[in-house]
């Protein structure tokens, strides 16, 4: 059948399984949006900013396991996708971005709203395409989806000129079968590597599993638990791997790294074998590479060859899909016991900074907010966070039985609210909470209107300490409390939410925490609670940048301070 290029785009999206897309119209995609009216099977979510739309597609993908789709016009519209694409790239999120481009005969002339978006996004996408003919649209989109979700997932951008969208051609879906994506297909795990791994595992006395985001990306949660239980090996997670297995599982020891638990960091440093699964030895995980796990042999399982030996030299690399590797390893290994090793770790395990939860003096402590949300939801909510201190407190104090959605590699402030919208649209059956700081929440606060337009139920917790908290913490600890540009004023978030049509309340006393959380959950629509918390509370433990994992800074003894006086006056 003969279709316009714009119609071909929607036909391709439907055939790729997309039923929800996020975007913002503009001049170079006006043909695309005009054709959208003829495709009611696709629901378009109108964001208030293209960056928000990109984060929505990201959150949608993480929550649903499907490929997110975002649309933007050329020039400023496409440029507003850049941060969202980089975020998806560093966290390995499958996404297809479709951008409009000026007419083919205007390319390279600095035409109105012309930007070389493929050149700009080359380093932050898995691949990208510039399409100038309607007959090339279907092959490009089909290949984009294949590349985005095959092997190590990531974002792919397809830039399509306006004349290609408008022109008509014969649509042949079968002729667009992807070709070049074949290089992304994971190899089968090498037999020799599997045998070497089994030998190291069999002889280890103090092994640990380091579980990363790759566990969830490969759908290997069940296999991970089966391996850990068969071998009785403690599982330690990265931030993005935090819900690879339920927090209540006895072998889940928690998160490691800069703000990880003291006992997990200690266990890694004392281990004699690390089995790294779908993680990339990020600097926030390893600390000083020279002193990282000095006594341990290392097995690294990753689908991406480029991650092997990039940061940490390993003894046994296994480049393959993680689920395939675990499936191959399980029957080769005998049941093992590591009772003494597990007992040693558990003897040092305690509640993360229990004092911050239990102390009811003065202002609310931010960890108390997270703890109360966890108690109310029993760890079963789909949690989404922005980036900053609240993100680390959420990781420490919310005991996840199911998923966490957060910006890991890029650490993108403003990610949380739009990602929560995408997450709710991807999993409308789930209770969704977003936890945001007063700084990051203001970066994409306009997306509150998207919540209303889509009729979504999202619970919003704004942790307001009057600072850009994580930077302030570093200024306190390493720059003699020279708080340069970190004190931040905020509007009355409850009144702002009300202006958008969202109910809410402000809480500043401990005894009001739990009731406010319950009111948020019981509300028929979205609900915002602004928690006014102690301003100068820091996240501990903390491994200073470049320090060893065992050189952790711990919370100082509580004392009355000017910080409390300042907070009491707010």
XYZ file of C-alpha atoms in Angstrom:
570
model
C 0.000 0.000 0.000
C 1.131 3.558 -0.674
C 1.512 5.742 2.412
C 3.127 9.001 3.388
C 6.366 8.839 5.324
C 4.500 10.070 8.411
C 1.988 7.245 8.109
C 4.808 4.752 7.683
C 6.300 5.905 10.986
C 3.079 5.132 12.859
C 2.622 1.840 11.012
C 6.127 0.825 12.079
C 5.583 1.832 15.701
C 2.406 -0.229 15.889
C 4.140 -3.264 14.405
C 6.993 -2.855 16.896
C 4.465 -3.074 19.717
C 4.365 0.584 20.715
C 1.003 1.764 22.031
C 2.222 4.735 24.105
C 4.584 7.471 22.940
C 5.743 10.655 24.621
C 6.473 13.888 22.836
C 5.930 17.516 21.909
C 4.873 18.742 18.453
C 6.652 21.304 16.284
C 7.101 22.467 12.723
C 9.231 19.615 11.388
C 6.985 16.913 12.857
C 3.660 18.535 11.974
C 3.109 15.938 9.232
C 3.742 13.197 11.765
C 1.278 14.631 14.263
C -1.342 15.177 11.561
C -1.104 11.496 10.649
C -1.367 10.506 14.340
C -5.097 11.329 14.276
C -5.582 8.353 11.958
C -3.912 5.943 14.418
C -6.083 5.773 17.550
C -4.291 2.604 18.676
C -1.363 4.794 19.743
C -1.744 6.998 22.802
C 0.372 10.142 22.665
C 1.378 11.751 25.976
C 1.942 15.482 25.639
C 4.785 16.481 27.948
C 5.431 20.106 28.897
C 9.109 19.920 27.885
C 10.999 17.559 25.597
C 13.433 16.600 28.350
C 10.428 15.566 30.427
C 9.102 13.522 27.509
C 12.430 11.706 27.201
C 12.520 10.886 30.932
C 8.914 9.687 30.675
C 9.899 7.264 27.907
C 12.809 6.171 30.113
C 10.602 5.540 33.157
C 8.014 3.797 30.975
C 10.680 1.431 29.660
C 12.095 0.629 33.100
C 8.665 -0.065 34.556
C 7.180 -2.037 31.666
C 10.245 -3.731 30.189
C 9.287 -2.381 26.747
C 11.105 0.020 24.446
C 10.259 3.642 25.226
C 9.409 6.004 22.361
C 9.837 9.793 22.362
C 9.140 12.348 19.600
C 10.473 15.883 19.189
C 10.805 18.517 16.513
C 14.118 19.730 15.086
C 16.484 22.288 16.584
C 15.598 23.187 20.177
C 13.148 20.299 20.464
C 15.763 17.735 19.520
C 18.389 19.440 21.691
C 16.082 19.194 24.703
C 16.260 15.403 24.344
C 20.025 15.312 24.838
C 20.079 14.961 28.634
C 17.391 12.282 28.530
C 19.234 10.322 25.849
C 22.494 10.506 27.794
C 20.677 9.317 30.903
C 19.223 6.338 29.016
C 22.600 5.571 27.454
C 24.482 5.390 30.746
C 21.763 3.298 32.384
C 21.263 1.003 29.351
C 17.594 1.793 28.744
C 16.036 0.722 25.409
C 14.525 3.782 23.754
C 13.786 5.030 20.245
C 13.765 8.805 19.704
C 12.185 10.119 16.518
C 13.040 13.706 15.610
C 11.947 15.874 12.737
C 14.532 17.590 10.540
C 14.423 20.423 7.996
C 13.849 19.634 4.320
C 16.598 17.662 2.623
C 17.548 20.533 0.308
C 18.131 22.778 3.352
C 20.496 20.444 5.194
C 23.768 22.193 5.958
C 22.436 25.688 5.228
C 21.795 26.731 8.857
C 18.096 26.799 8.097
C 15.575 27.803 10.744
C 15.737 25.274 13.589
C 18.337 23.152 11.816
C 20.790 21.344 14.091
C 22.912 18.322 13.206
C 21.218 16.197 15.862
C 22.838 12.970 14.680
C 26.245 14.586 15.111
C 25.347 15.945 18.536
C 23.931 12.672 19.838
C 26.455 10.263 18.336
C 28.350 9.834 21.647
C 25.175 9.401 23.735
C 23.178 6.976 21.610
C 23.779 3.372 20.720
C 23.268 4.331 17.085
C 21.455 7.018 15.093
C 20.114 7.632 11.582
C 19.390 10.531 9.247
C 16.554 9.595 6.872
C 15.898 11.689 3.765
C 13.689 9.375 1.684
C 10.302 7.869 2.625
C 11.334 4.408 1.436
C 14.161 4.409 4.020
C 11.895 5.115 7.003
C 10.674 1.584 7.694
C 14.140 -0.028 7.520
C 15.585 2.680 9.796
C 12.857 2.367 12.434
C 12.894 -1.424 12.380
C 16.642 -1.452 12.804
C 16.431 1.219 15.509
C 14.166 -0.980 17.632
C 16.381 -4.008 17.056
C 19.527 -2.147 18.061
C 17.860 -0.492 21.071
C 16.803 -3.747 22.701
C 19.385 -6.276 21.510
C 22.486 -7.058 23.560
C 23.195 -4.222 25.968
C 20.117 -2.005 25.552
C 20.316 1.704 24.860
C 18.748 4.679 23.084
C 18.661 5.022 19.290
C 17.713 8.216 17.435
C 16.052 8.416 14.010
C 16.125 11.908 12.448
C 13.644 12.228 9.557
C 13.398 15.196 7.207
C 10.033 16.883 6.665
C 9.987 16.066 2.955
C 10.540 12.376 3.732
C 7.574 12.515 6.120
C 5.356 14.191 3.532
C 6.271 12.211 0.411
C 4.451 9.006 -0.408
C 5.878 5.611 -1.246
C 4.960 1.971 -1.224
C 5.076 0.613 2.334
C 6.758 -2.767 2.537
C 7.212 -3.923 6.124
C 8.975 -7.153 5.197
C 11.580 -5.377 3.090
C 12.770 -3.514 6.179
C 14.100 -6.559 8.048
C 17.011 -5.334 10.210
C 20.495 -6.368 9.153
C 23.187 -4.490 11.025
C 21.796 -5.213 14.483
C 23.217 -8.747 14.246
C 26.505 -7.561 15.736
C 24.659 -6.738 18.946
C 23.365 -10.278 19.482
C 25.106 -11.790 22.536
C 27.320 -14.797 22.061
C 26.820 -18.048 23.918
C 28.958 -18.232 27.088
C 32.349 -19.756 26.335
C 32.784 -23.253 27.718
C 36.315 -22.573 28.960
C 35.182 -19.471 30.868
C 32.339 -21.367 32.503
C 34.728 -24.082 33.657
C 37.181 -21.537 35.067
C 34.361 -19.781 36.892
C 33.151 -23.050 38.425
C 36.651 -23.816 39.740
C 36.985 -20.431 41.392
C 33.509 -20.674 42.924
C 34.127 -24.194 44.243
C 37.340 -23.220 46.030
C 36.256 -19.837 47.392
C 35.796 -19.439 51.149
C 34.560 -15.841 51.236
C 32.669 -15.248 47.957
C 30.242 -12.419 47.235
C 27.909 -11.747 44.327
C 27.845 -8.146 43.105
C 24.511 -7.754 41.295
C 23.946 -4.823 38.956
C 21.312 -3.463 36.598
C 22.127 -6.171 34.049
C 20.286 -8.713 36.187
C 16.985 -6.925 35.589
C 17.793 -6.081 31.967
C 18.334 -9.754 31.174
C 15.340 -10.893 33.230
C 17.632 -13.056 35.355
C 16.235 -12.319 38.839
C 14.968 -15.868 39.364
C 18.262 -17.405 38.217
C 20.252 -15.046 40.462
C 18.269 -16.108 43.514
C 18.595 -19.775 42.559
C 22.387 -19.475 42.276
C 22.748 -17.529 45.512
C 20.613 -20.038 47.416
C 22.373 -23.067 45.946
C 25.790 -21.696 46.881
C 24.722 -19.782 50.022
C 26.572 -16.707 48.786
C 25.774 -13.207 50.031
C 24.372 -10.860 47.379
C 25.456 -7.220 47.389
C 23.886 -4.809 44.931
C 24.676 -1.624 43.081
C 22.202 1.280 43.197
C 20.498 0.166 39.963
C 20.607 -3.460 41.065
C 18.978 -2.721 44.402
C 15.809 -4.659 43.627
C 17.418 -7.613 41.846
C 16.159 -9.699 44.759
C 13.757 -8.759 47.562
C 15.235 -6.865 50.500
C 13.679 -9.456 52.808
C 15.694 -12.286 51.259
C 18.221 -13.500 53.872
C 21.090 -13.443 51.356
C 20.473 -9.820 50.345
C 23.070 -7.804 52.235
C 22.235 -4.423 50.707
C 24.000 -1.836 48.604
C 27.731 -1.154 48.415
C 29.739 1.870 47.379
C 30.034 5.521 48.302
C 26.831 5.508 50.347
C 26.528 1.755 50.725
C 26.184 -0.125 53.975
C 29.312 -0.397 56.102
C 29.042 -4.189 56.308
C 28.696 -4.636 52.548
C 31.773 -2.534 51.834
C 33.658 -4.439 54.519
C 32.549 -7.783 53.050
C 33.758 -6.808 49.582
C 37.128 -5.742 50.931
C 37.545 -9.027 52.840
C 36.199 -11.352 50.137
C 38.329 -13.869 48.252
C 36.026 -14.065 45.213
C 33.791 -11.499 43.524
C 31.184 -12.694 41.058
C 30.176 -9.490 39.266
C 26.913 -9.802 37.359
C 25.720 -7.139 34.962
C 27.570 -4.279 36.612
C 30.402 -2.095 35.360
C 32.611 -1.393 38.399
C 31.632 2.277 38.491
C 33.856 4.535 40.601
C 30.967 5.107 43.061
C 31.034 1.346 43.661
C 34.752 0.611 43.806
C 36.314 3.647 45.459
C 40.088 3.627 44.988
C 40.776 0.972 42.358
C 44.200 0.254 43.828
C 42.653 -0.963 47.073
C 39.397 -2.443 45.767
C 38.840 -6.036 46.963
C 42.594 -6.637 47.224
C 42.353 -10.341 48.152
C 39.637 -11.364 45.714
C 39.682 -13.216 42.437
C 37.144 -11.703 40.096
C 34.590 -13.192 37.696
C 32.843 -10.626 35.504
C 29.695 -11.515 33.557
C 28.544 -8.826 31.129
C 26.879 -8.710 27.737
C 29.106 -5.797 26.686
C 32.684 -6.741 25.774
C 33.846 -3.146 26.256
C 33.099 -3.331 29.996
C 35.503 -6.216 30.551
C 38.771 -5.026 32.167
C 37.736 -1.393 31.551
C 37.927 -0.393 35.211
C 38.867 -3.541 37.114
C 41.122 -6.292 35.824
C 39.299 -9.611 36.156
C 40.429 -13.217 36.267
C 37.514 -14.800 34.391
C 35.558 -12.705 31.886
C 32.296 -14.115 30.536
C 30.821 -12.069 27.703
C 27.261 -13.251 27.172
C 23.684 -12.649 28.234
C 23.560 -12.949 32.013
C 20.512 -15.169 32.124
C 22.142 -17.604 29.707
C 25.283 -17.670 31.840
C 23.390 -18.346 35.073
C 21.331 -21.049 33.370
C 24.549 -22.714 32.233
C 26.288 -22.372 35.614
C 23.516 -23.706 37.864
C 23.670 -27.418 36.909
C 27.485 -27.406 36.972
C 27.746 -26.395 40.624
C 27.108 -28.439 43.745
C 25.236 -27.102 46.754
C 27.631 -25.286 49.076
C 27.670 -23.826 52.574
C 29.398 -20.643 53.634
C 27.983 -20.507 57.146
C 31.038 -18.969 58.815
C 31.380 -16.284 56.133
C 27.686 -15.391 56.255
C 27.780 -15.302 60.032
C 30.784 -12.977 59.927
C 28.954 -10.512 57.652
C 25.692 -10.689 59.589
C 27.474 -10.028 62.862
C 28.434 -6.586 61.577
C 25.082 -5.920 59.934
C 22.786 -3.428 61.608
C 19.965 -1.132 60.796
C 21.227 1.696 58.573
C 21.716 4.622 60.941
C 18.884 3.618 63.255
C 19.364 6.808 65.226
C 18.158 8.867 62.260
C 14.920 6.887 62.241
C 14.280 6.668 65.968
C 15.197 10.171 67.138
C 12.067 12.303 67.386
C 13.657 15.485 68.646
C 13.651 18.687 66.627
C 12.740 18.688 62.966
C 11.863 15.626 60.910
C 14.864 13.617 59.784
C 14.722 12.845 56.051
C 15.358 9.108 56.632
C 12.230 9.032 58.797
C 10.182 10.088 55.761
C 11.540 7.180 53.707
C 11.129 4.755 56.597
C 7.462 5.688 57.049
C 6.722 5.344 53.321
C 8.354 1.904 53.455
C 6.257 0.858 56.453
C 3.051 2.076 54.829
C 3.704 0.316 51.511
C 5.460 -2.764 52.987
C 8.250 -2.264 50.466
C 5.950 -3.105 47.553
C 5.512 0.285 45.872
C 7.196 1.121 42.593
C 9.567 3.788 43.848
C 10.995 6.511 41.614
C 13.563 9.009 42.857
C 15.176 12.168 41.660
C 18.903 12.676 42.337
C 20.597 13.892 45.500
C 20.636 13.106 49.198
C 17.041 11.878 49.167
C 18.045 9.350 46.486
C 20.657 7.815 48.770
C 18.366 7.875 51.794
C 15.713 6.130 49.725
C 18.231 3.441 48.754
C 19.249 2.995 52.400
C 15.928 3.144 54.216
C 13.327 1.829 51.781
C 13.579 -1.950 51.817
C 12.634 -2.799 48.252
C 10.644 -5.920 47.621
C 10.147 -4.781 44.023
C 11.474 -2.170 41.627
C 13.398 1.065 42.047
C 13.629 3.553 39.189
C 16.376 6.142 39.504
C 19.063 7.881 37.471
C 22.305 6.031 38.146
C 25.119 6.708 35.705
C 24.319 10.305 34.782
C 22.747 11.375 38.065
C 20.166 13.616 36.402
C 18.342 16.109 38.593
C 14.822 16.605 37.244
C 14.561 12.943 36.256
C 12.162 11.847 38.983
C 8.811 13.484 38.242
C 8.630 12.727 34.503
C 10.094 9.238 35.050
C 7.352 8.557 37.594
C 4.738 9.594 35.013
C 6.239 7.174 32.502
C 6.445 4.451 35.138
C 2.784 4.822 36.061
C 1.777 4.674 32.402
C 3.929 1.584 31.934
C 2.495 -0.089 35.049
C -0.902 1.448 35.805
C -1.600 -1.436 38.199
C 1.237 -0.454 40.555
C 1.331 2.033 43.419
C 3.884 4.630 42.316
C 5.765 7.013 44.609
C 8.227 9.662 43.591
C 10.708 10.942 46.168
C 12.319 14.226 45.133
C 14.377 16.986 46.673
C 13.351 20.616 46.658
C 16.035 21.422 44.077
C 15.511 18.658 41.536
C 11.725 18.809 41.806
C 11.757 22.383 40.520
C 13.678 21.401 37.399
C 10.718 19.665 35.747
C 7.866 20.781 37.996
C 5.823 21.723 34.925
C 5.137 18.035 34.329
C 2.571 18.160 37.136
C 0.220 19.304 34.390
C 0.948 16.151 32.414
C -0.210 14.152 35.445
C -3.513 15.994 35.393
C -3.981 15.762 31.627
C -3.398 12.005 31.760
C -5.522 11.502 34.881
C -2.756 9.651 36.749
C -2.498 8.644 40.394
C 1.070 9.344 41.526
C 2.093 9.931 45.138
C 4.669 12.726 45.428
C 7.024 13.168 48.377
C 9.080 16.366 48.265
C 11.894 16.284 50.828
C 12.573 19.985 51.436
C 15.723 20.829 53.387
C 16.296 24.265 51.885
C 19.568 23.244 50.239
C 20.976 21.554 47.189
C 21.707 18.913 49.750
C 24.356 16.648 48.269
C 26.548 19.542 47.154
C 25.993 21.200 50.542
C 27.140 17.980 52.235
C 30.406 18.030 50.307
C 30.835 21.718 51.126
C 30.324 20.925 54.803
C 32.736 18.005 54.894
C 35.469 19.176 52.533
C 35.103 22.960 52.059
C 34.774 24.289 55.632
C 31.016 24.833 55.334
C 31.437 27.449 52.636
C 27.918 27.056 51.265
C 28.377 28.687 47.879
C 25.061 28.787 45.971
C 23.581 25.741 47.699
C 20.933 27.398 49.900
C 17.841 27.391 47.666
C 14.476 29.060 48.034
C 11.406 27.164 46.960
C 7.784 28.059 46.379
C 5.037 26.674 48.544
C 4.929 23.310 46.800
C 1.427 22.546 48.086
C 0.069 25.772 46.575
C 1.891 25.103 43.311
C 0.411 21.607 43.179
C -3.033 23.052 43.910
C -2.643 25.457 40.992
C -2.127 22.430 38.759
C -5.109 20.660 40.333
C -3.236 18.299 42.653
C -4.140 18.054 46.344
C -1.467 18.074 49.029
C -0.215 19.122 52.437
C 2.908 20.214 54.297
C 4.359 18.175 57.171
C 7.007 19.363 59.628
C 6.341 17.234 62.759
C 7.216 13.577 63.226
C 3.790 12.619 64.538
C 2.203 13.878 61.308
C 4.356 11.735 58.999
C 2.391 8.494 58.917
C -1.085 10.101 58.704
C -0.017 12.299 55.766
C 1.403 9.300 53.921
C -1.832 7.402 54.442
C -3.881 10.352 53.162
C -1.706 10.440 50.044
C -2.270 6.746 49.424
C -6.004 6.983 50.054
C -6.571 9.975 47.757
C -8.357 9.169 44.520
C -5.946 11.276 42.491
C -2.330 12.326 42.718
C -1.261 13.831 46.043
C 1.782 15.863 47.062
C 3.289 15.934 50.532
C 6.023 18.467 51.245
C 8.170 17.203 54.104
C 10.133 20.008 55.745
C 13.152 18.270 57.212
C 16.309 19.114 59.140
C 18.404 21.279 56.783
C 21.947 20.121 57.495
C 21.590 16.382 57.829
C 24.145 14.452 55.758
C 24.066 10.996 54.192
C 26.231 8.476 56.020
C 28.148 6.237 55.688
C 30.132 8.017 53.009
C 33.263 6.971 51.168
C 35.002 10.190 50.049
C 35.751 10.399 46.323
C 38.918 8.478 45.525
C 39.141 6.849 48.968
C 39.103 3.132 49.694
C 35.819 1.363 50.419
C 36.936 0.672 53.976
C 37.685 4.361 54.642
C 34.101 5.310 55.408
C 32.985 8.484 57.122
C 30.283 7.822 59.698
C 27.552 9.976 61.192
C 28.911 12.182 64.021
C 27.186 12.116 67.381
C 24.032 14.217 67.432
C 24.316 17.600 69.024
C 22.224 20.716 69.173
C 23.515 23.081 66.547
C 22.882 26.232 64.641
C 21.435 24.009 61.934
C 18.526 23.100 64.197
C 17.974 26.712 65.120
C 17.973 27.613 61.453
C 15.517 24.821 60.709
C 13.199 25.888 63.530
C 12.967 29.338 61.979
C 11.966 28.054 58.530
